[in-house]
Coordinates of C-alpha atoms in Angstrom, one line a residue:
X188 CA -65.9 -55.0 51.3
X189 CA -66.7 -56.4 48.0
X190 CA -66.7 -52.8 46.5
X191 CA -63.6 -51.9 47.6
X192 CA -61.9 -55.1 46.3
X193 CA -63.4 -54.6 43.0
X194 CA -62.0 -51.2 42.9
X195 CA -58.9 -52.3 43.5
X196 CA -58.9 -55.1 41.2
X197 CA -59.7 -52.9 38.3
X198 CA -57.0 -50.4 39.1
X199 CA -54.8 -53.3 39.0
X200 CA -55.6 -53.9 35.8
X201 CA -55.4 -50.5 34.8
X202 CA -51.9 -50.0 35.8
X203 CA -50.8 -53.3 34.6
X204 CA -52.2 -52.5 31.1
X205 CA -50.4 -49.0 31.2
X206 CA -46.9 -50.8 32.1
X207 CA -47.7 -53.0 29.1
X208 CA -48.6 -49.9 26.8
X209 CA -45.3 -47.9 28.5
X210 CA -42.7 -51.0 27.5
X211 CA -43.9 -51.4 24.4
X212 CA -43.4 -47.8 23.1
X213 CA -40.3 -48.0 24.8
X214 CA -39.4 -51.1 23.0
X215 CA -40.3 -49.8 19.8
X216 CA -37.9 -46.7 20.5
X217 CA -34.9 -48.7 21.5
X218 CA -35.8 -50.8 18.3
X219 CA -35.7 -47.7 16.6
X220 CA -32.9 -46.4 17.9
X221 CA -30.9 -49.6 17.4
X222 CA -31.5 -49.5 13.7
X223 CA -30.2 -45.9 13.4
X224 CA -27.1 -46.5 15.7
X225 CA -26.2 -49.7 13.5
X226 CA -25.8 -47.7 10.6
X227 CA -21.7 -47.5 9.9
X228 CA -20.3 -45.7 6.8
X229 CA -19.7 -49.1 5.3
X230 CA -23.5 -49.1 4.6
X231 CA -23.7 -46.0 3.0
X232 CA -24.8 -46.0 -0.8
X233 CA -23.5 -43.5 -2.8
X234 CA -25.2 -42.7 -6.5
X235 CA -24.9 -40.3 -9.4
X236 CA -21.1 -39.7 -8.8
X237 CA -19.1 -39.8 -12.2
X238 CA -16.0 -37.9 -11.8
X239 CA -15.5 -38.6 -7.8
X240 CA -15.4 -41.9 -6.6
X241 CA -17.6 -43.2 -3.9
X242 CA -15.1 -43.5 -0.9
X243 CA -13.8 -40.4 -1.6
X244 CA -17.6 -39.3 -0.6
X245 CA -18.2 -41.9 2.2
X246 CA -15.1 -39.9 3.9
X247 CA -16.7 -36.6 4.3
X248 CA -18.8 -38.4 6.9
X249 CA -16.0 -38.6 9.6
X250 CA -16.4 -42.4 10.9
X251 CA -13.8 -44.6 11.7
X252 CA -14.3 -48.2 11.5
X253 CA -17.0 -49.9 13.2
X254 CA -18.1 -46.4 14.7
X255 CA -21.8 -45.3 14.5
X256 CA -23.3 -43.1 12.3
X257 CA -25.9 -40.9 14.4
X258 CA -28.3 -37.7 12.6
X259 CA -25.1 -35.3 13.9
X260 CA -22.3 -36.6 11.3
X261 CA -24.8 -37.3 8.9
X262 CA -25.4 -33.2 9.2
X263 CA -21.6 -33.0 8.9
X264 CA -21.0 -35.0 6.4
X265 CA -23.8 -33.1 3.9
X266 CA -22.3 -29.8 5.0
X267 CA -19.1 -30.8 4.4
X268 CA -20.3 -31.9 0.7
X269 CA -21.7 -28.8 0.0
X270 CA -18.4 -26.5 1.0
X271 CA -16.6 -28.5 -2.0
X272 CA -18.3 -26.9 -4.2
X273 CA -18.1 -30.0 -6.9
X274 CA -22.1 -30.8 -5.8
X275 CA -25.1 -28.5 -7.2
X276 CA -27.3 -30.7 -4.8
X277 CA -26.7 -33.5 -2.3
X278 CA -29.7 -35.6 -1.3
X279 CA -29.8 -37.8 1.8
X280 CA -32.6 -40.6 2.3
X281 CA -32.6 -44.2 4.1
X282 CA -33.8 -47.7 2.8
X283 CA -33.7 -50.9 4.5
X284 CA -31.1 -49.7 7.2
X285 CA -29.0 -48.2 4.3
X286 CA -27.9 -44.6 4.2
X287 CA -28.4 -43.1 0.2
X288 CA -26.3 -40.6 -0.7
X289 CA -27.5 -39.1 -3.7
X290 CA -25.1 -36.4 -5.6
X291 CA -25.4 -33.8 -8.8
X292 CA -22.5 -33.0 -9.8
X293 CA -21.9 -29.3 -10.9
X294 CA -20.5 -29.2 -14.3
X295 CA -16.3 -28.9 -14.9
X296 CA -15.1 -25.7 -16.5
X297 CA -13.5 -26.2 -19.9
X298 CA -11.8 -22.7 -19.8
X299 CA -12.4 -18.9 -18.4
X300 CA -12.6 -16.6 -21.0
X301 CA -13.1 -12.6 -20.8
X302 CA -14.6 -10.7 -23.5
X303 CA -14.9 -7.1 -24.4
X304 CA -12.0 -5.6 -21.9
X305 CA -9.5 -3.4 -23.1
X306 CA -8.2 -1.4 -20.8
X307 CA -7.6 -4.1 -18.3
X308 CA -5.5 -7.5 -19.7
X309 CA -6.5 -11.1 -19.2
X310 CA -3.9 -11.7 -17.2
X311 CA -4.8 -9.1 -14.7
X312 CA -8.6 -10.6 -14.6
X313 CA -7.7 -14.3 -14.5
X314 CA -5.5 -13.0 -11.3
X315 CA -8.5 -12.0 -9.6
X316 CA -11.5 -14.3 -10.2
X317 CA -11.2 -17.9 -8.4
X318 CA -13.2 -20.0 -11.0
X319 CA -10.5 -22.1 -12.6
X320 CA -10.1 -24.2 -15.6
X321 CA -10.3 -27.6 -15.3
X322 CA -12.1 -26.8 -11.6
X323 CA -16.2 -27.1 -10.9
X324 CA -18.9 -24.8 -11.9
X325 CA -19.9 -22.9 -8.9
X326 CA -22.8 -20.3 -9.2
X327 CA -21.7 -18.6 -5.8
X328 CA -18.2 -18.5 -7.3
X329 CA -19.1 -17.0 -10.5
X330 CA -21.2 -14.2 -8.8
X331 CA -17.9 -13.4 -6.4
X332 CA -16.0 -12.8 -9.2
X333 CA -18.1 -10.8 -11.1
X334 CA -18.2 -8.4 -7.9
X335 CA -14.0 -8.8 -8.0
X336 CA -14.0 -8.0 -11.8
X337 CA -16.2 -4.8 -10.9
X338 CA -14.2 -4.0 -8.2
X339 CA -10.5 -4.2 -10.5
X340 CA -12.5 -2.0 -12.6
X341 CA -13.9 0.8 -10.2
X342 CA -9.8 1.1 -8.6
X343 CA -9.4 2.4 -11.9
X344 CA -12.1 5.1 -11.6
X345 CA -14.7 2.9 -14.3
X346 CA -18.2 2.8 -12.2
X347 CA -20.0 2.2 -15.3
X348 CA -18.8 -1.0 -15.4
X349 CA -21.3 -4.1 -16.4
X350 CA -20.5 -7.8 -16.1
X351 CA -22.3 -10.5 -17.4
X352 CA -21.3 -14.1 -16.6
X353 CA -22.4 -16.7 -19.6
X354 CA -22.1 -20.4 -19.7
X355 CA -21.7 -22.2 -23.1
X356 CA -22.3 -26.2 -22.8
X357 CA -19.9 -28.5 -24.5
X358 CA -19.8 -32.3 -24.3
X359 CA -18.9 -34.7 -21.6
X360 CA -20.4 -32.4 -18.9
X361 CA -18.0 -29.4 -19.4
X362 CA -18.6 -25.6 -19.8
X363 CA -17.1 -22.7 -21.3
X364 CA -17.3 -19.5 -18.8
X365 CA -17.5 -16.6 -20.8
X366 CA -17.5 -13.3 -18.9
X367 CA -18.7 -10.6 -21.0
X368 CA -17.4 -7.0 -19.9
X369 CA -19.2 -3.4 -20.7
X370 CA -16.0 -1.2 -19.8
X371 CA -17.6 2.0 -20.0
X372 CA -15.9 5.6 -19.5
X373 CA -13.8 6.3 -16.3
X374 CA -15.9 8.2 -14.3
X375 CA -13.5 11.5 -13.4
X376 CA -13.7 14.4 -10.9
X377 CA -15.1 17.1 -12.7
X378 CA -14.7 19.6 -9.9
X379 CA -13.8 20.0 -6.2
X380 CA -15.8 22.2 -3.9
X381 CA -14.6 23.2 -0.5
X382 CA -17.5 24.5 2.1
X383 CA -16.4 26.3 5.0
X384 CA -12.8 27.1 4.3
X385 CA -12.0 31.0 5.4
X386 CA -8.6 31.0 6.1
X387 CA -7.0 28.7 3.1
X388 CA -8.3 29.4 -0.4
X389 CA -10.0 26.4 -2.7
X390 CA -6.4 26.8 -4.3
X391 CA -4.1 26.0 -1.7
X392 CA -6.9 23.1 0.0
X393 CA -6.6 21.6 -3.2
X394 CA -2.8 21.4 -3.6
X395 CA -2.4 19.6 -0.2
X396 CA -5.0 16.5 -1.4
X397 CA -3.7 14.0 -4.2
X398 CA -6.9 13.8 -6.0
X399 CA -7.4 16.6 -8.8
X400 CA -10.2 17.8 -10.9
X401 CA -10.1 16.9 -14.7
X402 CA -8.0 19.7 -16.8
X403 CA -5.8 19.7 -19.9
X404 CA -3.1 17.8 -17.9
X405 CA -5.1 14.8 -16.3
X406 CA -4.0 12.5 -19.1
X407 CA -0.3 13.0 -17.6
X408 CA -1.4 13.3 -13.9
X409 CA -3.7 10.6 -14.0
X410 CA -5.2 11.8 -10.4
X411 CA -8.6 12.7 -11.7
X412 CA -9.9 9.5 -11.5
X413 CA -12.6 8.8 -8.6
X414 CA -10.9 6.7 -5.7
X415 CA -12.7 6.1 -2.1
X416 CA -9.7 5.0 -0.9
X417 CA -8.0 8.1 -2.3
X418 CA -10.7 10.7 -1.1
X419 CA -10.4 8.4 2.9
X420 CA -6.8 9.7 2.3
X421 CA -7.6 13.1 1.1
X422 CA -9.7 13.4 4.7
X423 CA -6.6 12.8 6.5
X424 CA -4.3 14.8 4.6
X425 CA -6.7 17.9 4.9
X426 CA -6.7 16.8 9.0
X427 CA -3.1 16.7 9.2
X428 CA -2.6 20.0 7.4
X429 CA -5.2 22.2 9.9
X430 CA -3.7 20.3 13.0
X431 CA 0.0 21.9 11.7
X432 CA -1.4 25.5 11.3
X433 CA -2.7 25.3 14.7
X434 CA -6.7 24.8 14.0
X435 CA -7.1 22.1 16.8
X436 CA -10.8 22.1 16.2
X437 CA -10.9 21.6 12.5
X438 CA -13.3 18.9 11.3
X439 CA -14.4 17.5 8.1
X440 CA -18.4 17.4 8.5
X441 CA -18.9 15.7 5.0
X442 CA -17.1 14.7 2.3
X443 CA -19.7 13.7 -0.3
X444 CA -19.8 12.3 -4.2
X445 CA -22.1 13.6 -6.6
X446 CA -23.0 12.9 -10.7
X447 CA -21.9 16.5 -12.2
X448 CA -25.2 17.7 -13.2
X449 CA -23.8 19.0 -16.5
X450 CA -24.3 16.0 -18.1
X451 CA -20.3 14.8 -18.7
X452 CA -20.9 12.1 -16.5
X453 CA -18.1 12.8 -14.0
X454 CA -18.4 13.3 -10.1
X455 CA -18.4 16.4 -8.0
X456 CA -16.6 15.8 -4.6
X457 CA -17.5 18.2 -1.9
X458 CA -15.7 18.0 1.2
X459 CA -17.5 20.2 3.7
X460 CA -15.1 21.8 6.6
X461 CA -15.1 23.3 10.0
X462 CA -12.2 25.4 10.1
X463 CA -12.7 26.3 13.9
X464 CA -10.3 28.7 15.7
X465 CA -6.3 29.2 15.3
X466 CA -4.3 28.4 18.9
X467 CA -1.1 28.9 19.7
X468 CA 1.1 26.6 22.4
X469 CA 0.5 28.2 25.8
X470 CA 2.7 26.5 28.4
X471 CA 4.9 23.9 27.7
X472 CA 6.0 21.0 30.7
X473 CA 7.7 17.3 31.3
X474 CA 5.7 15.8 34.0
X475 CA 7.7 12.7 34.9
X476 CA 6.4 9.6 37.2
X477 CA 10.0 7.7 37.1
X478 CA 12.1 7.8 39.4
X479 CA 16.2 9.2 38.9
X480 CA 14.6 11.1 35.8
X481 CA 15.1 14.9 35.4
X482 CA 12.2 16.8 33.7
X483 CA 14.3 19.8 33.2
X484 CA 16.9 17.8 31.3
X485 CA 14.0 16.3 28.8
X486 CA 12.7 19.6 28.4
X487 CA 15.2 20.4 25.3
X488 CA 14.1 17.7 23.6
X489 CA 10.7 19.4 23.1
X490 CA 10.4 20.5 19.0
X491 CA 8.5 23.7 19.9
X492 CA 8.3 27.0 22.5
X493 CA 5.8 28.8 24.2
X494 CA 4.1 31.0 21.8
X495 CA 4.4 29.7 18.3
X496 CA 1.5 28.7 16.4
X497 CA -0.4 25.2 17.5
X498 CA 1.2 22.2 15.5
X499 CA -0.2 18.5 16.1
X500 CA 3.1 17.1 14.4
X501 CA 5.8 18.9 16.7
X502 CA 3.7 17.4 19.5
X503 CA 3.8 13.9 17.7
X504 CA 7.7 14.8 17.0
X505 CA 8.4 15.3 20.6
X506 CA 7.0 12.2 21.7
X507 CA 9.3 10.4 19.9
X508 CA 12.3 12.0 21.1
X509 CA 11.3 11.4 24.7
X510 CA 10.3 8.4 24.3
X511 CA 13.8 7.4 22.4
X512 CA 15.7 9.2 24.9
X513 CA 14.2 7.3 27.6
X514 CA 14.5 4.1 26.2
X515 CA 18.3 5.1 26.3
X516 CA 18.1 5.7 30.0
X517 CA 16.6 2.1 30.3
X518 CA 13.1 2.6 30.3
X519 CA 11.9 0.6 27.4
X520 CA 8.2 0.5 28.9
X521 CA 8.1 4.4 29.6
X522 CA 5.3 5.9 27.7
X523 CA 4.4 9.3 27.2
X524 CA 1.1 10.8 26.7
X525 CA 0.6 14.6 25.8
X526 CA -2.2 15.8 27.9
X527 CA -3.9 19.6 26.4
X528 CA -5.6 22.4 28.3
X529 CA -7.4 24.4 25.9
X530 CA -7.7 28.2 26.8
X531 CA -10.5 28.8 24.6
X532 CA -10.5 33.0 25.7
X533 CA -6.7 33.2 24.7
X534 CA -6.6 30.7 22.1
X535 CA -4.1 29.0 23.9
X536 CA -3.4 25.0 24.0
X537 CA -1.0 24.5 27.4
X538 CA 0.5 21.0 27.0
X539 CA 2.1 18.8 29.3
X540 CA 3.9 15.5 28.4
X541 CA 3.1 13.5 30.8
X542 CA 5.9 10.2 31.5
X543 CA 4.7 7.1 33.1
X544 CA 5.9 3.3 33.5
X545 CA 4.0 1.5 31.0
X546 CA 2.4 -2.4 31.5
X547 CA 5.5 -4.5 30.2
X548 CA 4.5 -6.1 27.1
X549 CA 6.9 -7.4 24.5
X550 CA 6.8 -8.2 21.1
X551 CA 6.1 -12.0 20.0
X552 CA 6.0 -11.7 16.3
X553 CA 6.0 -9.1 13.6
X554 CA 3.5 -10.5 10.7
X555 CA 4.1 -8.9 7.2
X556 CA 1.5 -9.3 4.6
X557 CA 0.5 -8.2 1.4
X558 CA 3.9 -7.7 -0.4
X559 CA 3.8 -9.6 -3.1
X560 CA 7.2 -7.8 -4.6
X561 CA 9.0 -5.8 -2.0
X562 CA 11.1 -8.0 0.8
X563 CA 10.2 -8.2 4.0
X564 CA 13.1 -7.2 4.9
X565 CA 12.7 -4.1 3.5
X566 CA 9.6 -3.5 5.7
X567 CA 11.2 -4.8 8.8
X568 CA 14.0 -2.8 8.8
X569 CA 11.8 0.6 9.2
X570 CA 11.3 -0.7 12.5
X571 CA 13.4 0.5 15.1
X572 CA 12.3 -2.7 17.3
X573 CA 12.2 -5.9 16.5
X574 CA 10.5 -9.4 17.9
X575 CA 11.2 -10.0 21.2
X576 CA 11.6 -6.0 22.2
X577 CA 9.3 -4.5 24.3
X578 CA 6.6 -3.0 22.8
X579 CA 6.2 0.7 22.1
X580 CA 3.0 2.3 20.3
X581 CA 4.9 5.7 19.3
X582 CA 7.7 3.5 17.6
X583 CA 5.1 1.7 15.7
X584 CA 3.6 4.6 14.6
X585 CA 6.9 5.8 13.0
X586 CA 7.3 2.7 11.2
X587 CA 4.3 3.3 9.9
X588 CA 5.0 6.5 9.0
X589 CA 8.2 5.6 7.7
X590 CA 6.6 2.9 5.0
X591 CA 4.3 5.2 3.9
X592 CA 6.6 8.0 3.0
X593 CA 8.7 5.1 1.0
X594 CA 6.1 5.6 -2.1
X595 CA 6.4 2.0 -2.5
X596 CA 2.6 1.1 -1.2
X597 CA -0.8 2.6 -1.5
X598 CA -2.0 1.9 2.0
X599 CA -0.2 0.6 5.1
X600 CA -1.6 -0.3 8.4
X601 CA -0.3 -1.8 11.4
X602 CA -2.6 -3.6 13.9
X603 CA -2.1 -5.5 16.9
X604 CA -3.8 -8.7 18.4
X605 CA -2.7 -10.8 21.9
X606 CA -0.1 -12.8 21.9
X607 CA 0.3 -16.7 23.3
X608 CA 0.9 -14.8 27.0
X609 CA -0.9 -12.0 28.4
X610 CA 2.3 -10.0 28.2
X611 CA 2.6 -10.8 24.4
X612 CA 1.5 -9.0 21.4
X613 CA 2.0 -9.7 17.7
X614 CA 2.1 -7.0 15.4
X615 CA 0.4 -7.1 12.1
X616 CA 1.9 -4.9 9.0
X617 CA -0.8 -4.9 6.0
X618 CA 0.5 -3.5 3.1
X619 CA -0.5 -2.8 -0.5
X620 CA 1.2 -2.1 -3.1
X621 CA 1.9 0.4 -6.3
X622 CA 3.6 0.7 -9.0
X623 CA 7.0 2.3 -8.5
X624 CA 8.2 2.1 -12.0
X625 CA 9.0 5.8 -13.8
X626 CA 8.8 6.7 -17.9
X627 CA 9.1 10.4 -18.9
X628 CA 9.5 12.0 -22.5
X629 CA 10.5 15.4 -22.1
X630 CA 11.5 18.0 -25.4
X631 CA 12.4 21.7 -25.4
X632 CA 14.3 24.3 -28.0
X633 CA 17.6 26.1 -27.0
X634 CA 19.4 28.6 -29.7
X635 CA 22.5 26.8 -28.3
X636 CA 21.8 23.3 -28.6
X637 CA 18.8 23.5 -31.0
X638 CA 16.1 21.1 -30.5
X639 CA 16.1 19.2 -27.7
X640 CA 14.6 15.3 -26.6
X641 CA 14.9 13.4 -23.4
X642 CA 13.5 9.9 -22.9
X643 CA 14.2 8.8 -18.8
X644 CA 13.1 5.3 -17.1
X645 CA 13.3 4.6 -13.7
X646 CA 12.2 2.4 -10.8
X647 CA 12.4 3.1 -7.3
X648 CA 11.7 -0.5 -6.0
X649 CA 14.3 -2.5 -7.9
X650 CA 13.8 -6.2 -7.2
X651 CA 11.8 -5.4 -4.4
X652 CA 15.3 -4.4 -2.7
X653 CA 14.3 -0.4 -2.2
X654 CA 16.9 0.3 -4.5
X655 CA 16.7 3.0 -7.0
X656 CA 18.0 3.2 -10.7
X657 CA 17.4 5.5 -13.6
X658 CA 18.5 5.5 -17.0
X659 CA 18.2 8.8 -19.5
X660 CA 19.4 9.8 -22.7
X661 CA 19.5 13.3 -24.7
X662 CA 19.0 14.0 -27.9
X663 CA 19.4 17.1 -29.9
X664 CA 20.3 18.9 -32.9
X665 CA 23.7 19.9 -31.5
X666 CA 23.9 18.6 -28.0
X667 CA 24.1 14.2 -27.1
X668 CA 24.0 12.8 -23.6
X669 CA 23.1 10.2 -21.2
X670 CA 23.3 9.3 -17.7
X671 CA 22.9 6.5 -15.1
X672 CA 22.2 6.6 -11.8
X673 CA 21.8 4.2 -8.8
X674 CA 21.1 4.3 -5.3
X675 CA 21.3 2.1 -2.3
X676 CA 19.2 3.5 0.7
X677 CA 20.8 1.5 3.4
X678 CA 24.3 1.7 2.6
X679 CA 25.6 -1.4 4.9
X680 CA 23.2 -2.0 6.8
X681 CA 23.4 1.7 7.9
X682 CA 20.5 4.1 7.3
X683 CA 22.6 5.6 4.9
X684 CA 21.9 6.2 1.4
X685 CA 24.5 5.8 -1.0
X686 CA 25.1 5.5 -4.7
X687 CA 26.9 7.3 -7.6
X688 CA 26.4 8.6 -11.4
X689 CA 27.9 7.9 -14.3
X690 CA 27.1 11.0 -17.3
X691 CA 27.9 11.7 -20.6
X692 CA 27.7 14.9 -23.0
X693 CA 29.0 16.4 -25.6
X694 CA 28.3 19.6 -27.5
X695 CA 28.5 20.1 -31.0
X696 CA 30.0 23.0 -33.1
X697 CA 27.5 25.5 -33.8
X698 CA 27.3 29.3 -34.8
X699 CA 27.4 29.7 -31.4
X700 CA 29.8 27.7 -29.9
X701 CA 32.6 27.0 -32.6
X702 CA 34.3 24.1 -31.0
X703 CA 33.4 20.6 -29.4
X704 CA 32.6 20.4 -26.2
X705 CA 32.9 16.1 -24.4
X706 CA 32.3 15.9 -21.0
X707 CA 32.3 12.4 -19.2
X708 CA 32.8 11.4 -15.6
X709 CA 31.1 10.0 -12.6
X710 CA 29.7 11.3 -9.1
X711 CA 29.6 9.4 -5.6
X712 CA 26.7 10.5 -3.2
X713 CA 26.4 9.5 0.6
X714 CA 23.5 11.0 2.7
X715 CA 22.5 10.3 6.1
X716 CA 19.8 11.9 8.7
X717 CA 20.7 13.8 11.4
X718 CA 16.8 13.3 12.8
X719 CA 13.6 11.9 11.0
X720 CA 13.6 15.3 9.1
X721 CA 16.9 16.6 8.4
X722 CA 19.0 15.1 6.1
X723 CA 23.2 16.0 5.3
X724 CA 24.9 14.8 2.3
X725 CA 27.8 15.0 0.1
X726 CA 28.8 14.4 -3.3
X727 CA 32.3 14.1 -5.1
X728 CA 32.6 14.3 -8.9
X729 CA 35.2 13.4 -11.3
X730 CA 35.1 14.1 -15.1
X731 CA 37.0 14.9 -18.0
X732 CA 36.7 17.7 -20.3
X733 CA 37.7 17.4 -24.1
X734 CA 37.6 20.9 -26.3
X735 CA 38.4 20.4 -29.9
X736 CA 38.8 23.6 -31.6
X737 CA 38.0 24.6 -35.2
X738 CA 41.0 24.9 -37.6
X739 CA 41.9 28.9 -38.5
X740 CA 41.1 30.4 -35.2
X741 CA 44.0 33.1 -34.2
X742 CA 46.0 33.5 -31.4
X743 CA 44.7 34.9 -28.0
X744 CA 41.5 32.9 -28.0
X745 CA 40.5 32.8 -24.2
X746 CA 38.5 29.3 -23.3
X747 CA 37.6 28.7 -19.4
X748 CA 37.7 25.1 -18.5
X749 CA 34.7 25.5 -15.9
X750 CA 32.2 25.8 -18.8
X751 CA 33.9 24.7 -21.6
X752 CA 32.9 28.5 -23.4
X753 CA 35.6 30.1 -25.7
X754 CA 35.9 33.8 -26.9
X755 CA 37.2 34.1 -30.3
X756 CA 39.5 37.0 -29.6
X757 CA 40.9 37.4 -32.7
X758 CA 44.5 35.6 -32.4
X759 CA 45.9 33.7 -35.3
X760 CA 46.5 29.7 -35.3
X761 CA 46.3 29.3 -38.9
X762 CA 47.4 25.6 -39.3
X763 CA 47.2 24.9 -35.6
X764 CA 46.6 21.1 -35.3
X765 CA 43.1 20.6 -33.8
X766 CA 44.4 17.3 -32.0
X767 CA 47.1 18.5 -30.3
X768 CA 44.6 21.5 -28.7
X769 CA 42.6 18.5 -27.5
X770 CA 45.8 17.2 -26.1
X771 CA 46.8 20.0 -24.2
X772 CA 43.6 20.8 -22.2
X773 CA 43.1 17.4 -21.4
X774 CA 46.6 17.6 -19.8
X775 CA 45.2 20.9 -17.7
X776 CA 41.9 19.3 -17.1
X777 CA 40.6 21.3 -13.7
X778 CA 43.0 24.4 -14.2
X779 CA 41.1 27.6 -15.6
X780 CA 43.5 28.3 -19.1
X781 CA 43.2 31.1 -21.0
X782 CA 45.4 30.2 -23.8
X783 CA 46.1 26.8 -25.2
X784 CA 49.3 28.0 -27.2

């Protein structure tokens, strides 16, 4: 019994000691946690700040009055301070129950300069970089600016560009940021090679793509500069060309760019093609799964006929026509899908246009982005559907094609994203604008007019309103003239292109034309589309023509009012008043005069 009692007492003593130890550890943990939890924003001490006051730095730790500052909030505040880009380093420590935040501020940029740039103006580069005068110097931002500058030059075909940022210290914690630029030469496409083309010549395919190889006209066309985006667009042009001509199995195996081994410093662009076989249309049919629709009446809308060479564009346009017709019949959500069945032996493609009731999805919003110059409404009016209308992918693709055909944008991309509800969709239109101004100088020689020169200036997107204006002037030894043209593509809100021309021309006397011919007038123009690929138009001109004869002509000379040409067939008008002859001709303008006397 004594042994058992002794053991029990020992066990009890050990148990009491273990409980005391656990209680002590727990108490210590509670005390430490209490110290950390007792810290608030008021106990934060800020050191090293010169330009930013301490209260602003404390605010990044996002605590309300009396709220405890835990480790998670300290970590969030540290990340927020780094995210400002104002600090090169931030250190956080604890001392005596206080949180000490020590900041090392970035220098302030005194100015941003560019040196060595001759082909790109300072204003263009300044708009690209993110480093700004009176802003904080951030080395990650500077490195990103270097890449932006390189990209600007690469878009102009200069791939040998080198950019080196330099920092020059100034008093009072300021620095000058200087980008030293070595522009290098343009990297041009010296040669374009097509491999695998058997049915179309290199010359024909070169005419399809927009990239050109360097030749004596490159300085004028400026299409020999290597641009990856342009090459990608050229691949799509080649694909559409082959599909339009019946090559349904066409593929572009690769489009590679290699340095010219001749040492000219340019590129060799190589397209490797797999043309496949040419197909023709087999049977064409319209299959409708909608009630109260007659497939036979819809077949008349098909753009092609059995036996014709297969054309993917005709299939796309047939789908558009069917979709629009179904919308008019009240089927706003109808979808038309082509279903092709290839007969490899006969080289035929049987196409069935299957009409189904699509899901009921509406357009919640259309976002237009990237248009810095072109007005939003110019882009939106190319859509046949608006916000709130049923979503139709065919009509969206049609709008994308219209926007590309305007010629105002380098790239056009339309994407979708889910809306606020399951039956809502948001349409995003991303565009990248390009230059739309035109300037041309031309010259020539004519035995009648002598040396002739013409200068013209035009703009295809005036003030971003899609209007076209052009002014030209002609100057020669024996000819003077000018013309002003204006076109509004959407007259009175309709898809009608209307415009006018004002013109003036004067032919002086010469050995070949012994009289002066002066014409002044105006032309009114209008054109409207019958369908997407067919436009009809007309014009009306009114003009006044004045002919001044040389004194001493003989009676019987013949003058054609339509051309203004005179044939001196020996008539005697000695002493005839040239001014009176001009007035007489003006009075009978528009008729064929054979004699002025």
